[in-house]
Each structure stands twice: as structure tokens, then as C-alpha cells.
Amino acid sequence: MAYKVTLIPGDGIGPEVTLAARKCVEATGVAIEWDEVLAGSDALKATGELLPKSVLDSVKKNKVALKGPIITPIGEGFRSVNVAIRQALNLYACVRPAKTYPGVKSNYRDIDLVLIRENSEDLYAGIEFQEGLKETQELISKIESLGNNKIRPDSGISIKPISKFASQRIVKFAFEYALKHNRKKVTAVHKANIMKFTDGLFLKAAREVALEYEGRVKFEEAIVDNMSMQLVQKPHNYDVLVLPNLYGDILSDLCAGLVGGLGIAPGANIGDGMAVFEAVHGSAPKYKGLNKVNPTAMILSSALMLDYLNEKEAALRLENAVKEVISEGISLTYDFKTSPNDPQAVGTQEMAAAIIKKLKKV
Ligand code: NAD
């Protein structure tokens, strides 16, 4: 029986890269019935809403989605469609593997780590107070009355909630992920030395959860600033990283940089019994419609989706087909080349076609 999967093409380069990924998934032979729905600027034009309810309903029904990137309008009321989807569907774990593939431009070789980011709270919870508003002044006065803190009256305020529940849940997810994927070590990343009641709580939860896995998966802790340096100097020392939301966002781009850039960095947002797969990159609007960008991140995201659907053999075949095309160095998009104007670079759909050719040869 075919799997039912929601397909959200997204904005900018989203429709091109999701089309490439869809064709690759179909070429694996795994039967998928796609339920295509619009979110982002096309949805806004068609329905007046950036995130119509039908999108969330479709994912709730199908439990799995493949999603292209969606533009976040800067300075407008709506925070982010991407964050809204994760929050509405309670997709609390963001999984971002970072792997080097031979043939990719990178200063490193043989990196294979997975970053797991808490997706539901921290400074991304959306609790913000704008500078100058009456409620912001009230909040500032309240905070000042509760302690010895002085806050400038012309401040904006963002709140950083970190709970014991969500910290335990994400660390448990990281350990279970490690066990399931035969990984040896989980490193919890934090800034508990400074933020004792938020990151401190995250770290305490991590230590407690780690005890349940003693003898099965190794546990380490690292302070986020030191971790940033360690990742650049000794990325091979790490296996699975688990982080609160903001550090996870920043370090996942750092990890993407280690392995060759956003064009090849896949991702997944996972909750209990539901998952949305998407590349780490955004909608790169300047490349929209040019058939130019790298489809790899989206194709590898769809391989993660196949793995999640328990189509492990198809997932591995798809990843290996991508690996082969990259290592051959022929049918590659501009970003794999030394010069972005290299005339040998192929387009998005042509790179996907080369991957499909490998899949069909097996
Ligand atoms: P971006 O990732 O869209 O692009 C930054 C640069 O990275 C591009 O100019 C391009 O040089 C390169 N790049 C990105 N994807 C590539 C690919 N597949 N192949 C080759 N090169 C690629 O980041 P941005 O410009 O900061 O964001 C653009 C929009 O996307 C914003 O509105 C942002 O909010 C949104 N965004 C969405 C998501 C998401 O949907 N999950 C994630 C990040 C950003």
C-alpha cells in the first residue's frame, strides 16, 4: 500500500528542490501518494493566509510531510511559517545530520555527526515584548521590583523559557536516536555556567536522562562557545549533539559549513508519531526559478523520510546514489565547483536526473 505523504513545495527555490526530491523518492520504487498543499507566499496569494489550516490538517492526517523552505517576511507580524508548523504539530526534535561525502568542497573528511535541536522553547518560543510598548514598561518594572536587575527603559525583551519536561524529552530523544542508529556518544551543549536556571536546568535534565543509558551510550557535556571551537578544530570527536533551540540553530549551520555548505545539509522535525522533513537551507529567493541550486539537501531529507518510514533499504540506496553522483564530480550544481560560473555545472533537475539514473541502475 502506498504511503500518504504531505508535500509542501514552499517558496523561492522550494518548488524546484522538492520536485527533484519527489522524483528521486519515486525512483526508489517506494510507493507514495502525495498530498500537495500550499504554504507561504503562494498560499497567501490563493487564500490570504501564509499557513492555511488545510496544511496542518494534511500533516496531522498523513503524519509525514516533505517540505520546501518558506520565506519569513522580515518585520511583519507573522513570526515564521516554519516555526509555526513545528509548534502547531509539536515537532519538538529537529534532527540535522552532518556528513562529508567524498567530492564535496570541504576542509574536512570523514565527518559524521548528528545535531539534535530542541524545537519548542527557548528564545524561539515567541515570547517577545517590543521596545516602547506599555506592557514592556510594565514587565521591566515588574522584573526590577523582583530583584536587583536594572533594565534600560528603551529595551525590547525576549523571554527564554526552558522546561525540565522539554529538556528531558529532547535528551531522551537524542539517546534513543543514538541507540537506534548505532551511535556511541551523546554530547549535551549548554551555557549553564551563565544561565543557571535555564541552561542549568537543561544540563541537569541531560545528566539525569544520561544515567538511564549508562553503559549503552556515552555521555559528555560541553559549553556552547567551547563547542563551537571544538567543532571547527576536532569535529571527529563528536557523534550526537543535543542542544536547546537557539544554540542548535546556530551550530547546525556551523556543522553544515563543516561538511560543504547548506546545499547538502538535510533535516527533519520530529514529534510523537509525526515528522516533517526539510533541508536546513532557506528559500534562497535570488535563485528562484533558475534551475540552478543544489537539490542534494532536499534529496537527502527525503532519504531521511524513507528511513523514518522504515524503508531503510530504499533510504540507503538513495543516499548511496547521491554519494556516487557527488564522487563522480560530473553532474553537479554550481556550488560544488571552485568557480560558481563554471560552465560544466548542471542544473537542479539535471543533478536529480543523474541521481535517478544511479537508482535505476541498481
Ligand atoms: P538561504 O538558505 O535561503 O540562502 C542563503 C544562501 O545559501 C543563498 O543565497 C545561496 O547562496 C545558498 N544556498 C541556500 N540553499 C542553497 C542550495 N540548495 N543550493 C545552493 N546554494 C544554496 O538563507 P536566507 O537567504 O537567510 O533566507 C532566505 C529566506 O528563507 C528567508 O525568508 C528565511 O527566513 C527563509 N528560511 C526558511 C527556512 C525554512 O523554510 N526552514 C530556513 C532558513 C531560512
Tab-separated table of C-alpha atoms in Angstrom, residues 110-245:
chain	number	residue	atom	x	y	z
A	110	ASP	CA	35.038	11.662	7.330
A	111	ILE	CA	32.787	13.831	9.471
A	112	ASP	CA	29.643	12.011	10.503
A	113	LEU	CA	27.725	13.687	13.266
A	114	VAL	CA	24.093	14.382	14.042
A	115	LEU	CA	22.833	17.516	15.723
A	116	ILE	CA	19.574	17.254	17.651
A	117	ARG	CA	17.982	20.578	18.478
A	118	GLU	CA	15.090	21.202	20.867
A	119	ASN	CA	12.432	22.827	18.716
A	120	SER	CA	9.679	24.016	21.020
A	121	GLU	CA	11.013	26.519	23.533
A	122	ASP	CA	13.998	28.711	24.449
A	123	LEU	CA	14.268	32.182	22.868
A	124	TYR	CA	12.313	30.845	19.863
A	125	ALA	CA	9.127	30.353	21.894
A	126	GLY	CA	7.994	33.700	20.514
A	127	ILE	CA	7.524	35.474	23.846
A	128	GLU	CA	8.739	38.927	22.944
A	129	PHE	CA	7.925	42.437	24.081
A	130	GLN	CA	8.542	45.351	21.758
A	131	GLU	CA	10.526	48.385	22.866
A	132	GLY	CA	8.354	51.315	23.916
A	133	LEU	CA	5.049	49.464	24.482
A	134	LYS	CA	3.146	49.889	27.738
A	135	GLU	CA	3.274	46.150	28.549
A	136	THR	CA	7.053	46.157	28.003
A	137	GLN	CA	7.393	49.007	30.509
A	138	GLU	CA	5.209	47.074	32.940
A	139	LEU	CA	7.314	43.956	32.501
A	140	ILE	CA	10.526	45.932	33.033
A	141	SER	CA	9.119	47.462	36.229
A	142	LYS	CA	7.995	44.028	37.445
A	143	ILE	CA	11.404	42.467	36.787
A	144	GLU	CA	13.146	45.364	38.528
A	145	SER	CA	10.815	45.040	41.523
A	146	LEU	CA	11.613	41.296	41.833
A	147	GLY	CA	15.392	41.664	42.093
A	148	ASN	CA	18.344	43.950	41.773
A	149	ASN	CA	18.269	43.967	37.983
A	150	LYS	CA	18.255	47.249	36.099
A	151	ILE	CA	16.896	47.226	32.573
A	152	ARG	CA	17.108	50.247	30.284
A	153	PRO	CA	13.607	51.620	29.642
A	154	ASP	CA	14.226	51.619	25.869
A	155	SER	CA	14.781	47.834	25.797
A	156	GLY	CA	12.948	45.141	23.882
A	157	ILE	CA	12.576	41.891	25.837
A	158	SER	CA	12.677	38.256	24.683
A	159	ILE	CA	11.879	35.528	27.189
A	160	LYS	CA	13.852	32.285	27.280
A	161	PRO	CA	11.683	29.513	28.742
A	162	ILE	CA	13.446	26.167	29.200
A	163	SER	CA	11.482	23.454	30.998
A	164	LYS	CA	12.526	20.269	32.749
A	165	PHE	CA	9.874	18.390	30.713
A	166	ALA	CA	11.071	19.530	27.261
A	167	SER	CA	14.752	19.153	28.227
A	168	GLN	CA	14.254	15.581	29.426
A	169	ARG	CA	12.176	14.815	26.329
A	170	ILE	CA	14.797	16.065	23.855
A	171	VAL	CA	17.724	14.408	25.645
A	172	LYS	CA	15.795	11.129	25.787
A	173	PHE	CA	15.084	11.529	22.064
A	174	ALA	CA	18.830	12.016	21.443
A	175	PHE	CA	19.758	8.869	23.387
A	176	GLU	CA	17.043	6.806	21.691
A	177	TYR	CA	18.239	8.144	18.320
A	178	ALA	CA	21.808	7.134	19.251
A	179	LEU	CA	20.707	3.608	20.174
A	180	LYS	CA	18.563	3.197	17.063
A	181	HIS	CA	21.288	4.456	14.736
A	182	ASN	CA	24.157	2.649	16.417
A	183	ARG	CA	25.866	5.785	17.655
A	184	LYS	CA	28.178	5.758	20.618
A	185	LYS	CA	28.090	9.149	22.313
A	186	VAL	CA	25.707	11.995	23.124
A	187	THR	CA	27.131	15.435	23.975
A	188	ALA	CA	24.816	17.929	25.683
A	189	VAL	CA	25.673	21.520	24.744
A	190	HIS	CA	24.747	24.412	27.050
A	191	LYS	CA	25.766	27.676	28.702
A	192	ALA	CA	24.823	26.596	32.208
A	193	ASN	CA	27.760	28.441	33.736
A	194	ILE	CA	25.990	31.738	32.934
A	195	MET	CA	22.286	30.856	32.539
A	196	LYS	CA	21.928	28.751	35.637
A	197	PHE	CA	18.147	28.473	35.743
A	198	THR	CA	17.526	27.749	32.054
A	199	ASP	CA	20.602	26.091	30.583
A	200	GLY	CA	21.366	24.818	34.107
A	201	LEU	CA	18.009	23.047	34.107
A	202	PHE	CA	18.664	21.638	30.627
A	203	LEU	CA	22.026	20.285	31.788
A	204	LYS	CA	20.593	18.789	34.978
A	205	ALA	CA	17.878	17.051	32.917
A	206	ALA	CA	20.541	15.798	30.478
A	207	ARG	CA	22.639	14.339	33.311
A	208	GLU	CA	19.605	12.586	34.802
A	209	VAL	CA	18.486	11.098	31.489
A	210	ALA	CA	22.066	10.047	30.674
A	211	LEU	CA	22.095	7.832	33.768
A	212	GLU	CA	19.331	5.694	32.227
A	213	TYR	CA	21.621	4.952	29.273
A	214	GLU	CA	24.841	4.364	31.217
A	215	GLY	CA	26.855	1.520	29.722
A	216	ARG	CA	24.952	1.737	26.435
A	217	VAL	CA	25.661	5.258	25.146
A	218	LYS	CA	28.460	7.516	26.408
A	219	PHE	CA	27.546	10.969	27.722
A	220	GLU	CA	29.543	14.205	27.639
A	221	GLU	CA	28.778	17.856	28.251
A	222	ALA	CA	30.212	20.945	26.558
A	223	ILE	CA	29.766	24.698	26.905
A	224	VAL	CA	28.442	26.138	23.652
A	225	ASP	CA	31.247	28.625	22.966
A	226	ASN	CA	33.926	25.997	23.558
A	227	MET	CA	31.870	23.542	21.486
A	228	SER	CA	31.939	25.957	18.532
A	229	MET	CA	35.733	25.963	18.628
A	230	GLN	CA	35.991	22.206	19.213
A	231	LEU	CA	33.733	21.518	16.235
A	232	VAL	CA	35.998	23.556	13.978
A	233	GLN	CA	39.205	22.018	15.381
A	234	LYS	CA	38.205	18.428	16.172
A	235	PRO	CA	34.832	17.596	14.622
A	236	HIS	CA	35.689	13.887	14.631
A	237	ASN	CA	35.455	13.842	18.434
A	238	TYR	CA	31.679	14.185	18.251
A	239	ASP	CA	28.839	11.858	17.403
A	240	VAL	CA	25.340	13.012	18.519
A	241	LEU	CA	24.954	16.560	19.871
A	242	VAL	CA	21.850	17.640	21.783
A	243	LEU	CA	21.138	21.335	22.274
A	244	PRO	CA	18.488	23.848	23.293
A	245	ASN	CA	16.785	25.654	20.395
